[in-house]
Tab-separated table of N, CA and C in Angstrom:
chain	number	residue	atom	x	y	z
A	44	UNK	N	24.201	-21.499	-18.068
A	44	UNK	CA	24.205	-22.064	-19.287
A	44	UNK	C	24.193	-21.098	-20.402
A	45	UNK	N	23.691	-19.797	-20.190
A	45	UNK	CA	23.950	-18.666	-21.092
A	45	UNK	C	25.414	-18.466	-21.501
A	46	UNK	N	26.288	-18.534	-20.510
A	46	UNK	CA	27.686	-18.195	-20.765
A	46	UNK	C	28.479	-19.315	-21.431
A	47	UNK	N	27.750	-20.454	-21.403
A	47	UNK	CA	28.265	-21.683	-22.085
A	47	UNK	C	27.649	-21.978	-23.273
A	48	UNK	N	26.716	-21.143	-23.948
A	48	UNK	CA	26.382	-21.347	-25.184
A	48	UNK	C	25.075	-22.143	-25.233
A	49	UNK	N	24.411	-22.313	-24.043
A	49	UNK	CA	23.352	-23.380	-24.047
A	49	UNK	C	21.963	-22.441	-24.342
A	50	UNK	N	21.177	-22.876	-25.458
A	50	UNK	CA	20.090	-22.184	-25.732
A	50	UNK	C	19.151	-21.966	-24.537
A	51	UNK	N	18.627	-20.683	-24.302
A	51	UNK	CA	17.493	-20.780	-23.273
A	51	UNK	C	16.542	-21.833	-23.006
A	52	UNK	N	16.040	-22.157	-24.245
A	52	UNK	CA	14.838	-23.026	-24.112
A	52	UNK	C	15.035	-24.532	-24.338
A	53	UNK	N	16.411	-24.957	-24.157
A	53	UNK	CA	17.080	-26.251	-24.056
A	53	UNK	C	16.529	-26.951	-23.012
A	54	UNK	N	16.685	-28.239	-22.964
A	54	UNK	CA	16.265	-29.042	-21.724
A	54	UNK	C	17.147	-28.706	-20.564
A	55	UNK	N	18.388	-28.434	-20.828
A	55	UNK	CA	19.326	-28.057	-19.788
A	55	UNK	C	19.599	-26.618	-19.730
A	56	UNK	N	18.771	-25.995	-20.464
A	56	UNK	CA	18.773	-24.299	-20.486
A	56	UNK	C	18.214	-23.846	-19.050
A	57	UNK	N	18.142	-22.421	-19.169
A	57	UNK	CA	17.532	-21.767	-17.895
A	57	UNK	C	15.900	-22.200	-17.720
A	58	UNK	N	15.837	-22.583	-16.424
A	58	UNK	CA	14.651	-23.066	-15.862
A	58	UNK	C	14.265	-24.264	-16.551
A	59	UNK	N	15.232	-25.233	-16.846
A	59	UNK	CA	14.847	-26.451	-17.625
A	59	UNK	C	14.995	-27.633	-16.526
A	60	UNK	N	15.732	-28.557	-17.035
A	60	UNK	CA	15.884	-29.692	-16.030
A	60	UNK	C	16.221	-29.517	-14.706
A	61	UNK	N	17.190	-28.583	-14.350
A	61	UNK	CA	17.650	-28.248	-12.997
A	61	UNK	C	16.852	-27.515	-12.315
A	62	UNK	N	15.490	-27.237	-12.589
A	62	UNK	CA	14.468	-26.496	-11.864
A	62	UNK	C	13.258	-27.534	-11.830
A	63	UNK	N	13.564	-28.857	-12.260
A	63	UNK	CA	12.493	-29.618	-12.252
A	63	UNK	C	12.265	-30.475	-11.013
A	64	UNK	N	11.146	-31.141	-10.856
A	64	UNK	CA	10.659	-31.739	-9.427
A	64	UNK	C	11.546	-32.999	-9.559
A	65	UNK	N	11.854	-33.529	-10.710
A	65	UNK	CA	12.782	-34.901	-10.706
A	65	UNK	C	14.230	-34.428	-10.171
A	66	UNK	N	14.689	-33.460	-10.789
A	66	UNK	CA	16.100	-33.198	-10.224
A	66	UNK	C	16.064	-32.702	-8.624
A	67	UNK	N	14.897	-31.976	-8.132
A	67	UNK	CA	14.907	-31.742	-6.843
A	67	UNK	C	14.960	-33.100	-5.988
A	68	UNK	N	14.144	-34.082	-6.390
A	68	UNK	CA	14.171	-35.345	-5.918
A	68	UNK	C	15.353	-36.116	-5.869
A	69	UNK	N	16.160	-36.028	-6.968
A	69	UNK	CA	17.475	-36.554	-7.066
A	69	UNK	C	18.528	-35.901	-6.107
A	70	UNK	N	18.419	-34.545	-6.162
A	70	UNK	CA	19.360	-33.888	-5.253
A	70	UNK	C	19.188	-33.953	-3.705
A	71	UNK	N	17.719	-34.118	-3.361
A	71	UNK	CA	17.349	-34.337	-2.066
A	71	UNK	C	17.828	-35.777	-1.584
A	72	UNK	N	17.752	-36.857	-2.584
A	72	UNK	CA	18.368	-38.095	-2.182
A	72	UNK	C	19.834	-38.103	-2.025
A	73	UNK	N	20.638	-37.394	-2.743
A	73	UNK	CA	21.985	-36.946	-2.757
A	73	UNK	C	22.353	-36.520	-1.381
A	74	UNK	N	21.439	-35.417	-0.994
A	74	UNK	CA	21.813	-34.800	0.252
A	74	UNK	C	21.635	-35.703	1.539
A	75	UNK	N	20.592	-36.621	1.359
A	75	UNK	CA	20.440	-37.625	2.488
A	75	UNK	C	21.409	-38.570	2.562
A	76	UNK	N	21.844	-39.090	1.237
A	76	UNK	CA	22.841	-40.375	1.346
A	76	UNK	C	24.060	-39.775	1.752
A	77	UNK	N	24.508	-38.435	1.495
A	77	UNK	CA	25.835	-37.931	1.881
A	77	UNK	C	25.900	-37.280	3.058
A	78	UNK	N	24.965	-36.669	3.468
A	78	UNK	CA	25.050	-35.854	4.821
A	78	UNK	C	24.351	-36.275	5.974
A	79	UNK	N	23.477	-37.444	5.865
A	79	UNK	CA	22.831	-37.862	6.925
A	79	UNK	C	23.175	-39.488	7.153
A	80	UNK	N	24.280	-39.733	7.155
A	80	UNK	CA	24.725	-41.186	7.042
A	80	UNK	C	24.380	-41.855	8.398
A	81	UNK	N	24.177	-41.026	9.664
A	81	UNK	CA	23.842	-41.629	10.871
A	81	UNK	C	22.519	-41.959	10.909
A	82	UNK	N	21.512	-41.375	10.049
A	82	UNK	CA	20.307	-41.774	10.072
A	82	UNK	C	20.040	-43.020	9.591
A	83	UNK	N	19.067	-44.017	9.954
A	83	UNK	CA	18.761	-45.147	9.377
A	83	UNK	C	18.031	-44.987	8.066
A	84	UNK	N	18.551	-45.306	6.919
A	84	UNK	CA	18.186	-45.204	5.634
A	84	UNK	C	16.654	-45.720	5.589
A	85	UNK	N	15.885	-44.861	4.792
A	85	UNK	CA	14.627	-45.162	4.542
A	85	UNK	C	13.601	-45.388	5.707
A	86	UNK	N	14.098	-44.952	6.791
A	86	UNK	CA	13.255	-44.768	8.144
A	86	UNK	C	12.251	-43.515	8.008
A	87	UNK	N	11.357	-43.552	8.838
A	87	UNK	CA	10.526	-42.337	8.855
A	87	UNK	C	11.148	-41.011	8.769
A	88	UNK	N	12.133	-40.882	9.895
A	88	UNK	CA	12.662	-39.553	9.963
A	88	UNK	C	13.535	-39.483	8.657
A	89	UNK	N	14.006	-40.432	8.310
A	89	UNK	CA	15.036	-40.253	6.921
A	89	UNK	C	14.064	-39.662	5.870
A	90	UNK	N	12.831	-40.435	5.693
A	90	UNK	CA	11.993	-39.850	4.696
A	90	UNK	C	11.302	-38.259	4.873
A	91	UNK	N	11.296	-38.243	6.351
A	91	UNK	CA	10.721	-36.819	6.579
A	91	UNK	C	11.928	-35.687	6.098
A	92	UNK	N	13.069	-35.960	6.514
A	92	UNK	CA	14.240	-35.113	6.131
A	92	UNK	C	14.213	-34.884	4.564
A	93	UNK	N	14.150	-36.150	4.202
A	93	UNK	CA	14.230	-36.074	2.341
A	93	UNK	C	13.180	-35.236	1.896
A	94	UNK	N	11.972	-35.298	2.292
A	94	UNK	CA	10.840	-34.536	2.059
A	94	UNK	C	10.948	-32.935	2.240
A	95	UNK	N	11.747	-32.680	3.388
A	95	UNK	CA	11.973	-31.307	3.724
A	95	UNK	C	13.082	-30.691	2.750
A	96	UNK	N	14.081	-31.563	2.335
A	96	UNK	CA	15.009	-30.997	1.507
A	96	UNK	C	14.424	-30.999	-0.111
A	97	UNK	N	13.500	-31.900	-0.356
A	97	UNK	CA	12.795	-31.926	-1.700
A	97	UNK	C	12.062	-30.598	-1.879
A	98	UNK	N	11.231	-30.207	-0.750
A	98	UNK	CA	10.594	-28.905	-0.846
A	98	UNK	C	11.287	-27.795	-0.900
A	99	UNK	N	12.282	-27.783	-0.082
A	99	UNK	CA	13.415	-26.609	0.018
A	99	UNK	C	13.872	-26.486	-1.458
A	100	UNK	N	14.357	-27.526	-1.989
A	100	UNK	CA	15.132	-27.341	-3.338
A	100	UNK	C	13.956	-26.994	-4.290
A	101	UNK	N	12.741	-27.650	-4.496
A	101	UNK	CA	11.661	-27.217	-5.260
A	101	UNK	C	11.303	-25.712	-5.158
A	102	UNK	N	11.479	-25.122	-4.074
A	102	UNK	CA	11.174	-23.706	-3.996
A	102	UNK	C	11.571	-22.757	-5.090
A	103	UNK	N	12.855	-23.077	-5.407
A	103	UNK	CA	13.431	-22.095	-6.614
A	103	UNK	C	12.555	-22.144	-7.726
A	104	UNK	N	12.139	-23.432	-8.263
A	104	UNK	CA	11.371	-23.563	-9.356
A	104	UNK	C	10.121	-22.878	-9.209
A	105	UNK	N	9.531	-23.186	-7.925
A	105	UNK	CA	8.194	-22.627	-7.765
A	105	UNK	C	8.086	-21.073	-7.892
A	106	UNK	N	9.145	-20.444	-7.296
A	106	UNK	CA	9.332	-19.145	-7.183
A	106	UNK	C	9.590	-18.513	-8.784
A	107	UNK	N	10.414	-19.119	-9.409
A	107	UNK	CA	10.557	-18.735	-10.982
A	107	UNK	C	9.246	-18.854	-11.682
A	108	UNK	N	8.345	-19.869	-11.201
A	108	UNK	CA	6.961	-19.924	-12.073
A	108	UNK	C	6.077	-18.756	-11.534
A	109	UNK	N	6.555	-18.133	-10.601
A	109	UNK	CA	5.497	-16.911	-10.129
A	109	UNK	C	6.043	-15.636	-10.832
A	110	UNK	N	6.953	-15.718	-11.530
A	110	UNK	CA	7.460	-14.330	-12.255
A	110	UNK	C	6.885	-14.134	-13.558
A	111	UNK	N	7.067	-12.811	-13.917
A	111	UNK	CA	6.196	-12.566	-15.214
A	111	UNK	C	6.905	-12.319	-16.478
A	112	UNK	N	8.054	-13.258	-16.393
A	112	UNK	CA	8.770	-13.237	-17.823
A	112	UNK	C	9.493	-14.446	-18.101
A	113	UNK	N	10.143	-14.829	-18.998
A	113	UNK	CA	10.686	-15.789	-19.482
A	113	UNK	C	9.964	-16.940	-20.116
A	114	UNK	N	10.454	-18.114	-20.386
A	114	UNK	CA	9.706	-19.231	-20.906
A	114	UNK	C	8.930	-20.253	-20.074
A	115	UNK	N	9.056	-19.920	-18.795
A	115	UNK	CA	8.338	-20.780	-17.832
A	115	UNK	C	9.404	-22.048	-17.353
A	116	UNK	N	8.719	-22.672	-16.239
A	116	UNK	CA	9.734	-23.600	-15.634
A	116	UNK	C	9.408	-25.150	-16.108
A	117	UNK	N	10.188	-26.063	-16.503
A	117	UNK	CA	10.238	-27.277	-16.957
A	117	UNK	C	10.065	-28.298	-15.671
A	118	UNK	N	8.773	-28.113	-14.919
A	118	UNK	CA	8.804	-28.854	-13.762
A	118	UNK	C	8.860	-30.441	-13.947
A	119	UNK	N	8.571	-30.956	-15.082
A	119	UNK	CA	8.445	-32.374	-15.290
A	119	UNK	C	9.591	-32.982	-16.242
A	120	UNK	N	10.482	-32.234	-16.467
A	120	UNK	CA	11.567	-32.481	-17.177
A	120	UNK	C	12.272	-33.562	-16.465
A	121	UNK	N	12.990	-34.533	-17.067
A	121	UNK	CA	13.153	-34.705	-18.489
A	121	UNK	C	12.122	-35.681	-19.135
A	122	UNK	N	10.957	-35.796	-18.399
A	122	UNK	CA	9.923	-36.731	-19.123
A	122	UNK	C	9.091	-35.875	-19.917
A	123	UNK	N	8.842	-34.630	-19.522
A	123	UNK	CA	7.993	-33.659	-20.442
A	123	UNK	C	8.495	-32.355	-20.363
A	124	UNK	N	8.934	-31.736	-21.468
A	124	UNK	CA	9.783	-30.546	-21.520
A	124	UNK	C	8.878	-29.289	-21.558
A	125	UNK	N	7.529	-29.444	-21.419
A	125	UNK	CA	6.708	-28.207	-21.486
A	125	UNK	C	6.944	-27.456	-20.283
A	126	UNK	N	6.990	-26.177	-20.471
A	126	UNK	CA	7.385	-25.163	-19.454
A	126	UNK	C	5.982	-24.475	-18.975
A	127	UNK	N	6.012	-24.160	-17.629
A	127	UNK	CA	4.722	-23.742	-17.168
A	127	UNK	C	5.031	-22.455	-16.051
A	128	UNK	N	4.052	-21.530	-16.093
A	128	UNK	CA	3.952	-20.529	-15.170
A	128	UNK	C	2.651	-20.875	-14.255
A	129	UNK	N	2.824	-20.288	-13.000
A	129	UNK	CA	1.419	-20.321	-12.171
A	129	UNK	C	0.779	-19.419	-12.619
A	130	UNK	N	-0.870	-19.449	-12.479
A	130	UNK	CA	-1.699	-18.541	-12.987
A	130	UNK	C	-1.431	-17.055	-12.423
A	131	UNK	N	-0.946	-17.080	-11.212
A	131	UNK	CA	-0.690	-15.797	-10.670
A	131	UNK	C	0.755	-15.528	-10.560
A	132	UNK	N	1.272	-14.434	-11.111
A	132	UNK	CA	2.739	-14.077	-11.309
A	132	UNK	C	3.049	-12.801	-10.797
A	133	UNK	N	3.230	-12.703	-9.620
A	133	UNK	CA	3.215	-11.269	-8.956
A	133	UNK	C	4.884	-10.793	-9.012
A	134	UNK	N	5.796	-11.883	-9.135
A	134	UNK	CA	7.098	-11.510	-9.141
A	134	UNK	C	7.716	-11.019	-10.519
A	135	UNK	N	8.479	-9.828	-10.314
A	135	UNK	CA	8.758	-9.354	-11.603
A	135	UNK	C	10.339	-10.155	-11.913
A	136	UNK	N	10.348	-10.419	-13.256
A	136	UNK	CA	11.397	-11.171	-13.730
A	136	UNK	C	12.791	-10.351	-13.466
A	137	UNK	N	13.795	-10.980	-13.139
A	137	UNK	CA	14.915	-10.409	-12.751
A	137	UNK	C	15.846	-9.965	-14.018
A	138	UNK	N	16.482	-8.949	-14.083
A	138	UNK	CA	17.513	-8.806	-15.320
A	138	UNK	C	18.561	-9.486	-15.312
A	139	UNK	N	19.206	-9.974	-16.172
A	139	UNK	CA	20.387	-10.713	-16.043
A	139	UNK	C	21.566	-9.777	-16.600
A	140	UNK	N	22.451	-9.720	-15.690
A	140	UNK	CA	23.806	-8.964	-15.889
A	140	UNK	C	23.857	-7.913	-14.941
A	141	UNK	N	25.060	-7.498	-14.334
A	141	UNK	CA	25.064	-6.832	-13.316
A	141	UNK	C	24.854	-5.212	-13.718
A	142	UNK	N	25.170	-4.825	-14.967
A	142	UNK	CA	24.801	-3.446	-15.328
A	142	UNK	C	23.313	-3.318	-15.306
A	143	UNK	N	22.543	-4.111	-15.896
A	143	UNK	CA	21.188	-3.908	-15.873
A	143	UNK	C	20.636	-4.131	-14.387
A	144	UNK	N	21.147	-5.024	-13.709
A	144	UNK	CA	20.795	-5.337	-12.216
A	144	UNK	C	20.623	-4.254	-11.492
A	145	UNK	N	21.803	-3.484	-11.607
A	145	UNK	CA	22.003	-2.178	-10.906
A	145	UNK	C	21.267	-0.991	-11.397
A	146	UNK	N	20.347	-1.298	-12.385
A	146	UNK	CA	19.686	-0.237	-12.857
A	146	UNK	C	18.359	0.186	-12.079
A	147	UNK	N	17.542	0.961	-12.564
A	147	UNK	CA	16.104	1.221	-11.904
A	147	UNK	C	15.263	-0.046	-12.018
A	148	UNK	N	15.415	-0.883	-13.057
A	148	UNK	CA	14.771	-1.947	-13.220
A	148	UNK	C	15.172	-3.018	-12.001
A	149	UNK	N	16.540	-3.097	-11.909
A	149	UNK	CA	16.918	-4.176	-11.028
A	149	UNK	C	16.389	-3.619	-9.364
A	150	UNK	N	16.381	-2.410	-9.221
A	150	UNK	CA	15.877	-1.997	-7.891
A	150	UNK	C	14.545	-2.257	-7.775
A	151	UNK	N	13.785	-2.169	-8.729
A	151	UNK	CA	12.431	-2.227	-8.750
A	151	UNK	C	12.120	-3.942	-8.443
A	152	UNK	N	13.172	-4.845	-9.087
A	152	UNK	CA	12.934	-6.173	-8.794
A	152	UNK	C	13.096	-6.518	-7.344
A	153	UNK	N	14.303	-5.882	-6.943
A	153	UNK	CA	14.669	-6.173	-5.625
A	153	UNK	C	13.523	-5.836	-4.574
A	154	UNK	N	12.877	-4.662	-4.599
A	154	UNK	CA	11.956	-4.027	-3.845
A	154	UNK	C	10.698	-5.199	-3.922
A	155	UNK	N	10.322	-5.515	-5.158
A	155	UNK	CA	9.406	-6.547	-5.445
A	155	UNK	C	9.751	-7.963	-4.566
A	156	UNK	N	10.736	-8.244	-4.646
A	156	UNK	CA	11.251	-9.573	-3.955
A	156	UNK	C	11.183	-9.465	-2.625
A	157	UNK	N	11.668	-8.315	-1.949
A	157	UNK	CA	11.437	-7.894	-0.701
A	157	UNK	C	9.861	-8.103	-0.160
A	158	UNK	N	8.918	-7.629	-1.002
A	158	UNK	CA	7.783	-7.592	-0.410
A	158	UNK	C	7.147	-9.017	-0.811
A	159	UNK	N	7.329	-9.713	-1.754
A	159	UNK	CA	6.673	-11.024	-2.141
A	159	UNK	C	7.466	-12.387	-1.645
A	160	UNK	N	8.856	-12.266	-1.350
A	160	UNK	CA	9.628	-13.226	-1.080
A	160	UNK	C	10.100	-13.141	0.316
A	161	UNK	N	10.957	-12.230	0.514
A	161	UNK	CA	11.639	-11.902	1.978
A	161	UNK	C	10.710	-11.853	2.973
A	162	UNK	N	9.882	-10.802	3.090
A	162	UNK	CA	8.962	-10.706	4.195
A	162	UNK	C	8.154	-11.814	4.537
A	163	UNK	N	7.482	-12.465	3.535
A	163	UNK	CA	6.749	-13.911	3.763
A	163	UNK	C	7.807	-14.852	4.526
A	164	UNK	N	8.953	-14.847	3.830
A	164	UNK	CA	9.843	-15.929	4.331
A	164	UNK	C	10.181	-15.568	5.653
A	165	UNK	N	10.512	-14.448	6.175
A	165	UNK	CA	10.810	-14.232	7.486
A	165	UNK	C	9.639	-14.300	8.402
A	166	UNK	N	8.547	-14.140	8.069
A	166	UNK	CA	7.420	-14.448	8.746
A	166	UNK	C	7.049	-15.838	8.849
A	167	UNK	N	7.319	-16.738	7.816
A	167	UNK	CA	6.941	-18.103	7.911
A	167	UNK	C	8.054	-18.724	8.867
A	168	UNK	N	9.273	-18.324	8.710
A	168	UNK	CA	10.432	-18.796	9.545
A	168	UNK	C	10.231	-18.528	11.039
A	169	UNK	N	9.660	-17.367	11.419
A	169	UNK	CA	9.275	-16.880	12.832
A	169	UNK	C	8.185	-17.655	13.280
A	170	UNK	N	7.285	-18.055	12.310
A	170	UNK	CA	6.038	-18.739	12.841
A	170	UNK	C	6.559	-20.242	13.119
A	171	UNK	N	7.529	-20.837	12.326
A	171	UNK	CA	7.803	-22.102	12.653
A	171	UNK	C	8.970	-22.193	13.915
A	172	UNK	N	9.610	-21.032	14.214
A	172	UNK	CA	10.440	-21.086	15.402
A	172	UNK	C	9.487	-20.904	16.595
A	173	UNK	N	8.460	-20.312	16.682
A	173	UNK	CA	7.548	-19.995	17.638
A	173	UNK	C	6.712	-21.442	17.907
A	174	UNK	N	6.316	-22.106	16.826
A	174	UNK	CA	5.518	-23.320	16.828
A	174	UNK	C	6.611	-24.459	17.274
A	175	UNK	N	7.868	-24.509	16.962
A	175	UNK	CA	8.740	-25.336	17.262
A	175	UNK	C	9.220	-25.282	18.938
A	176	UNK	N	9.052	-24.039	19.391
A	176	UNK	CA	9.365	-23.769	20.806
A	176	UNK	C	8.098	-24.258	21.753
A	177	UNK	N	6.896	-23.982	21.170
A	177	UNK	CA	5.649	-24.543	21.848
A	177	UNK	C	5.874	-25.995	21.771
A	178	UNK	N	6.130	-26.570	20.820
A	178	UNK	CA	6.201	-28.169	20.895
A	178	UNK	C	7.326	-28.476	21.814
A	179	UNK	N	8.459	-28.020	21.666
A	179	UNK	CA	9.667	-28.401	22.529
A	179	UNK	C	9.265	-28.392	23.942
A	180	UNK	N	8.635	-27.295	24.349
A	180	UNK	CA	8.126	-27.183	25.868
A	180	UNK	C	7.116	-28.107	26.062
A	181	UNK	N	6.113	-28.579	25.161
A	181	UNK	CA	5.303	-29.429	25.495
A	181	UNK	C	5.689	-30.961	25.544
A	182	UNK	N	6.851	-31.155	24.842
A	182	UNK	CA	7.423	-32.558	24.913
A	182	UNK	C	8.602	-32.639	25.589
A	183	UNK	N	8.975	-31.736	26.633
A	183	UNK	CA	10.116	-31.750	27.334
A	183	UNK	C	10.314	-33.149	28.021
A	184	UNK	N	9.332	-33.605	28.460
A	184	UNK	CA	9.501	-34.945	29.174
A	184	UNK	C	9.646	-36.138	28.565
A	185	UNK	N	9.576	-36.071	27.010
A	185	UNK	CA	9.513	-36.981	26.214
A	185	UNK	C	10.615	-37.021	25.297
A	186	UNK	N	11.721	-37.499	25.525
A	186	UNK	CA	13.100	-37.386	24.604
A	186	UNK	C	12.621	-38.018	23.237
A	187	UNK	N	13.124	-37.221	22.290
A	187	UNK	CA	12.924	-37.656	20.942
A	187	UNK	C	13.760	-38.911	20.650
A	188	UNK	N	13.123	-39.783	19.813
A	188	UNK	CA	13.729	-41.013	19.422
A	188	UNK	C	14.031	-41.077	17.750
A	189	UNK	N	15.035	-41.830	17.364
A	189	UNK	CA	15.249	-42.015	15.964
A	189	UNK	C	15.634	-40.916	15.167
A	190	UNK	N	16.028	-39.618	15.838
A	190	UNK	CA	16.394	-38.274	15.027
A	190	UNK	C	17.566	-38.577	14.248
A	191	UNK	N	17.513	-37.826	13.115
A	191	UNK	CA	18.522	-37.847	12.259
A	191	UNK	C	19.307	-36.520	12.276
A	192	UNK	N	20.797	-36.615	12.358
A	192	UNK	CA	21.484	-35.389	12.290
A	192	UNK	C	22.494	-35.464	11.187
A	193	UNK	N	22.873	-34.357	10.607
A	193	UNK	CA	23.949	-34.324	9.554
A	193	UNK	C	25.220	-35.014	10.092
A	194	UNK	N	26.087	-35.038	9.349
A	194	UNK	CA	27.358	-35.510	9.778
A	194	UNK	C	27.936	-34.807	10.951
A	195	UNK	N	28.456	-35.729	11.845
A	195	UNK	CA	29.157	-34.917	13.143
A	195	UNK	C	30.116	-35.983	13.478
A	196	UNK	N	31.224	-35.523	13.984
A	196	UNK	CA	32.252	-36.442	14.405
A	196	UNK	C	32.758	-37.430	13.575
A	197	UNK	N	32.639	-37.262	12.335
A	197	UNK	CA	33.077	-38.350	11.477
A	197	UNK	C	34.772	-38.382	11.303
A	198	UNK	N	35.507	-37.710	12.071
A	198	UNK	CA	36.845	-37.800	11.940
A	198	UNK	C	37.213	-39.209	12.761
A	199	UNK	N	38.335	-39.877	12.219
A	199	UNK	CA	38.950	-40.854	12.818
A	199	UNK	C	39.369	-40.547	14.417
A	200	UNK	N	39.144	-41.493	15.368
A	200	UNK	CA	39.784	-40.916	16.848
A	200	UNK	C	41.099	-40.510	16.566
A	201	UNK	N	41.486	-39.669	17.457
A	201	UNK	CA	42.949	-39.365	17.295
A	201	UNK	C	43.334	-38.343	16.469
A	202	UNK	N	42.186	-38.035	15.369
A	202	UNK	CA	42.795	-37.071	14.215
A	202	UNK	C	42.227	-35.683	14.809
A	203	UNK	N	43.355	-34.984	14.704
A	203	UNK	CA	43.103	-33.251	15.081
A	203	UNK	C	42.558	-32.617	13.980
């Protein structure tokens, strides 16, 4: 929005509507309707995947609310445009623009993100992989039912 002349504090400005929980919900529904057509709509697995995508999309706003700069995140936009930060803001706000980003400030921000975002993310993913492996070993004799998969083999037969 900066480069298109959108004011920072505008509803559609930085950390506005597109960081809201409502937008995350709409986008997750769009992902589900367009990418998981094989899954029975509104079934329990469909809603589970929808919740996963909602949480995944929402993390961007959550992480922005942990930064120490800017105007905050409009979590409840377009209904309420008040912007919020979390009480704890360990993430250093990122500079905007390549010249500044490649400065000592940018390097400090990257190191800060490695500590507070990347390392915890890798640990979380590793934990989920271990947990998933344990679950798959314990349920090996019980084939999963009603699984939802992203679009596969959607080409018409005979299409190369």
